[in-house]
């Protein structure tokens, strides 16, 4: 191995039972990847994984929200050919007169319960989902979750016609199984996502949420009008069939990490590992006491809660709002209800690419980048929601346009708090996501109950109060993120180095001493003198690195040149100076101007 490749990072994640292989770790963490063209990038193994996680999120949200549209189909009378002896009625006085809204299967006083009960199960499993994914592998956990959800989708039409409480139980079971999916995806991306593509891959995965909402609204409106078995049960069967096909592809093409993928090339592995301080998610429990004292952590929690509130409110009640206030027919309701999610889908992908581009091309820090995109994704849609609340059925096309812009601009948050778990705690991203998801679930449970109570008569004035409440929640949450949010890896999330791994090019033979100390610790026979010496070496190295990094970072701040010098964690500092560099994703074209040099300082 060439000397300029001997860059050692002692701060990357290494489980205690792993064998340390210096050459292997050096090649993973330090080897600079070759340039990559657009074709090879978007057909790579990591992006194939991204496409399948996208469809996973799509099905997850289609399973969840197709139920809301099925309820609308029942209430608008699309139950032709059925012999219904009893019905449940509510009253709609939005036009100033009493109008019966009939649901043949779900009582009016249980509507909020049936719509929100999914989150009663979903509330619990995210807490352990990240840990289970790190322990048993994200591929297994996501696959099992989707298999359970497919079975529930097949059983739901039967339960709806049999007993509403059986339906509640099945929806709770689906929520319980689904809770591990998003934390498991975070574990997957902590293994697969390069630093330069973190926002893009996470946004691609999360964009399935929007596609799921598009499918659940646009397609369900047509399916429920098919005059077979009353129409609405076909929505459940259609999505269940799609879930079975996805499971086959998931088992064939997805692997937990690049090392386990038989078709992942060496070049792609180098690209994934380059510059990382952690190459593997930790299966250890999150240090909860230190985490709960972290203000950036709580800023992330607050914004996930506000996100869950606005998304749950819109996804659950948008079809009802368009039916109650804007007076759209069911088929038009399905198409128009999907337009906001189409805008959010494309917005999320574009804004994530823009966020990564800004980080690469400007001197803005990750923290500033995340706060800018979070503010754009909260204050703009919040203001639009307030304006939307004043529109009537005579202005319904304008209302649809404002809703599309609202959801499109809300997608700015997909490049901010949605990837902030990977920023502040890359080794514990799954477990942090699990906690924030659980808190978000509380908002998703409360939201339908509160909104159902606020819209008893389903008038425009009642929906107006709902929009004001939602806008206030998301704006207040952004203020918290602006004050306390961060894009830096937090101290409580870092692995504490216990060994100084010797340089393979230093010319000093200290390998026997380090190996003996590690063996003694594994055997439980380490002497106090060994422990003291080991800790002293670690502290001295850490203090020296801190001092040198402080001097270098101060120089960066004065010069404004943040892009060409990189600290590679405790033990090594790399300075890579270039006069000018520009990259293009067009067939991997790269142009360099001036001289390029790399200096490696070994401590």
CSV table of N, CA, C and O in Angstrom, one decimal, residues 538-579:
chain,number,residue,atom,x,y,z
A,538,UNK,N,-4.1,7.7,25.0
A,538,UNK,CA,-5.3,8.2,24.4
A,538,UNK,C,-5.6,9.7,24.6
A,538,UNK,O,-5.9,10.4,23.7
A,539,UNK,N,-5.4,10.1,25.9
A,539,UNK,CA,-5.7,11.5,26.3
A,539,UNK,C,-4.7,12.4,25.6
A,539,UNK,O,-5.0,13.5,25.1
A,540,UNK,N,-3.4,12.0,25.6
A,540,UNK,CA,-2.4,12.9,25.0
A,540,UNK,C,-2.6,13.1,23.5
A,540,UNK,O,-2.5,14.2,23.0
A,541,UNK,N,-3.0,12.0,22.8
A,541,UNK,CA,-3.3,12.1,21.4
A,541,UNK,C,-4.5,12.9,21.1
A,541,UNK,O,-4.6,13.8,20.2
A,542,UNK,N,-5.6,12.7,22.0
A,542,UNK,CA,-6.8,13.5,21.8
A,542,UNK,C,-6.5,15.0,22.0
A,542,UNK,O,-7.0,15.9,21.3
A,543,UNK,N,-5.7,15.4,23.1
A,543,UNK,CA,-5.4,16.8,23.3
A,543,UNK,C,-4.6,17.4,22.2
A,543,UNK,O,-4.9,18.5,21.8
A,544,UNK,N,-3.7,16.7,21.7
A,544,UNK,CA,-2.8,17.2,20.6
A,544,UNK,C,-3.6,17.4,19.4
A,544,UNK,O,-3.5,18.5,18.7
A,545,UNK,N,-4.5,16.5,19.1
A,545,UNK,CA,-5.4,16.6,17.9
A,545,UNK,C,-6.3,17.8,18.0
A,545,UNK,O,-6.6,18.6,17.1
A,546,UNK,N,-6.8,18.0,19.2
A,546,UNK,CA,-7.8,19.1,19.5
A,546,UNK,C,-7.1,20.4,19.2
A,546,UNK,O,-7.6,21.3,18.6
A,547,UNK,N,-5.8,20.5,19.7
A,547,UNK,CA,-5.1,21.8,19.6
A,547,UNK,C,-4.8,22.1,18.1
A,547,UNK,O,-5.0,23.2,17.6
A,548,UNK,N,-4.3,21.1,17.4
A,548,UNK,CA,-4.0,21.3,16.0
A,548,UNK,C,-5.2,21.6,15.2
A,548,UNK,O,-5.3,22.5,14.3
A,549,UNK,N,-6.3,20.8,15.4
A,549,UNK,CA,-7.6,21.1,14.7
A,549,UNK,C,-8.1,22.4,14.9
A,549,UNK,O,-8.7,23.1,14.1
A,550,UNK,N,-7.9,22.9,16.2
A,550,UNK,CA,-8.4,24.3,16.5
A,550,UNK,C,-7.7,25.3,15.7
A,550,UNK,O,-8.3,26.3,15.2
A,551,UNK,N,-6.3,25.2,15.6
A,551,UNK,CA,-5.6,26.1,14.8
A,551,UNK,C,-6.0,26.1,13.3
A,551,UNK,O,-6.2,27.1,12.7
A,552,UNK,N,-6.1,24.8,12.8
A,552,UNK,CA,-6.5,24.7,11.4
A,552,UNK,C,-7.9,25.3,11.1
A,552,UNK,O,-8.1,26.0,10.1
A,553,UNK,N,-8.9,25.0,12.0
A,553,UNK,CA,-10.2,25.5,11.8
A,553,UNK,C,-10.3,27.0,11.9
A,553,UNK,O,-11.0,27.6,11.2
A,554,UNK,N,-9.4,27.6,12.8
A,554,UNK,CA,-9.4,29.0,12.8
A,554,UNK,C,-8.9,29.6,11.5
A,554,UNK,O,-9.4,30.6,11.0
A,555,UNK,N,-7.9,28.9,10.9
A,555,UNK,CA,-7.4,29.4,9.6
A,555,UNK,C,-8.5,29.2,8.5
A,555,UNK,O,-8.6,30.1,7.7
A,556,UNK,N,-9.3,28.2,8.6
A,556,UNK,CA,-10.4,28.1,7.7
A,556,UNK,C,-11.4,29.2,7.8
A,556,UNK,O,-11.9,29.8,6.8
A,557,UNK,N,-11.7,29.6,9.0
A,557,UNK,CA,-12.7,30.6,9.2
A,557,UNK,C,-12.2,32.0,8.7
A,557,UNK,O,-12.9,32.8,8.1
A,558,UNK,N,-10.8,32.2,8.8
A,558,UNK,CA,-10.3,33.5,8.3
A,558,UNK,C,-10.2,33.5,6.8
A,558,UNK,O,-10.5,34.5,6.2
A,559,UNK,N,-9.9,32.4,6.2
A,559,UNK,CA,-9.7,32.3,4.8
A,559,UNK,C,-11.0,32.1,4.0
A,559,UNK,O,-11.1,32.4,2.8
A,560,UNK,N,-12.0,31.5,4.7
A,560,UNK,CA,-13.3,31.1,4.1
A,560,UNK,C,-13.2,29.9,3.2
A,560,UNK,O,-14.1,29.6,2.5
A,561,UNK,N,-12.0,29.3,3.2
A,561,UNK,CA,-11.8,28.1,2.3
A,561,UNK,C,-12.1,26.8,3.1
A,561,UNK,O,-11.2,26.3,3.7
A,562,UNK,N,-13.4,26.4,3.1
A,562,UNK,CA,-13.8,25.3,4.0
A,562,UNK,C,-13.8,24.0,3.2
A,562,UNK,O,-13.9,22.9,3.8
A,563,UNK,N,-13.6,24.0,1.9
A,563,UNK,CA,-13.9,22.8,1.1
A,563,UNK,C,-12.7,21.9,0.9
A,563,UNK,O,-12.8,20.8,0.5
A,564,UNK,N,-11.4,22.5,1.1
A,564,UNK,CA,-10.3,21.7,0.7
A,564,UNK,C,-9.4,21.2,1.8
A,564,UNK,O,-8.4,20.6,1.5
A,565,UNK,N,-9.8,21.3,3.0
A,565,UNK,CA,-9.1,20.8,4.1
A,565,UNK,C,-10.0,20.0,5.0
A,565,UNK,O,-11.1,20.4,5.3
A,566,UNK,N,-9.6,18.8,5.4
A,566,UNK,CA,-10.5,17.9,6.1
A,566,UNK,C,-9.8,17.3,7.3
A,566,UNK,O,-8.7,16.9,7.2
A,567,UNK,N,-10.5,17.2,8.4
A,567,UNK,CA,-10.0,16.5,9.5
A,567,UNK,C,-10.6,15.1,9.5
A,567,UNK,O,-11.8,14.9,9.4
A,568,UNK,N,-9.8,14.1,9.6
A,568,UNK,CA,-10.2,12.7,9.6
A,568,UNK,C,-10.2,12.0,10.9
A,568,UNK,O,-9.8,10.9,11.1
A,569,UNK,N,-10.7,12.8,11.9
A,569,UNK,CA,-10.9,12.2,13.2
A,569,UNK,C,-9.6,12.1,14.0
A,569,UNK,O,-8.6,12.6,13.6
A,570,UNK,N,-9.7,11.6,15.2
A,570,UNK,CA,-8.5,11.5,16.1
A,570,UNK,C,-7.4,10.7,15.5
A,570,UNK,O,-7.6,9.6,15.0
A,571,UNK,N,-6.2,11.2,15.5
A,571,UNK,CA,-5.1,10.5,15.1
A,571,UNK,C,-4.5,11.0,13.8
A,571,UNK,O,-3.3,10.8,13.5
A,572,UNK,N,-5.3,11.6,12.8
A,572,UNK,CA,-4.8,11.9,11.5
A,572,UNK,C,-5.5,13.3,11.1
A,572,UNK,O,-6.6,13.5,11.3
A,573,UNK,N,-4.7,14.1,10.5
A,573,UNK,CA,-5.2,15.3,9.9
A,573,UNK,C,-4.7,15.3,8.4
A,573,UNK,O,-3.6,15.1,8.1
A,574,UNK,N,-5.7,15.5,7.5
A,574,UNK,CA,-5.4,15.5,6.1
A,574,UNK,C,-5.6,16.9,5.6
A,574,UNK,O,-6.7,17.5,5.8
A,575,UNK,N,-4.7,17.5,4.9
A,575,UNK,CA,-4.8,18.8,4.2
A,575,UNK,C,-4.7,18.6,2.7
A,575,UNK,O,-3.7,18.1,2.3
A,576,UNK,N,-5.7,18.9,2.0
A,576,UNK,CA,-5.8,18.6,0.6
A,576,UNK,C,-6.0,20.0,-0.1
A,576,UNK,O,-7.1,20.5,-0.2
A,577,UNK,N,-4.9,20.6,-0.6
A,577,UNK,CA,-5.1,22.0,-1.1
A,577,UNK,C,-5.1,22.0,-2.6
A,577,UNK,O,-4.3,21.3,-3.3
A,578,UNK,N,-6.0,22.7,-3.2
A,578,UNK,CA,-6.1,22.8,-4.6
A,578,UNK,C,-6.4,24.3,-5.0
A,578,UNK,O,-7.1,24.9,-4.3
A,579,UNK,N,-5.9,24.7,-6.1
A,579,UNK,CA,-6.2,26.1,-6.6
A,579,UNK,C,-7.6,26.2,-7.0
A,579,UNK,O,-8.3,27.1,-6.7
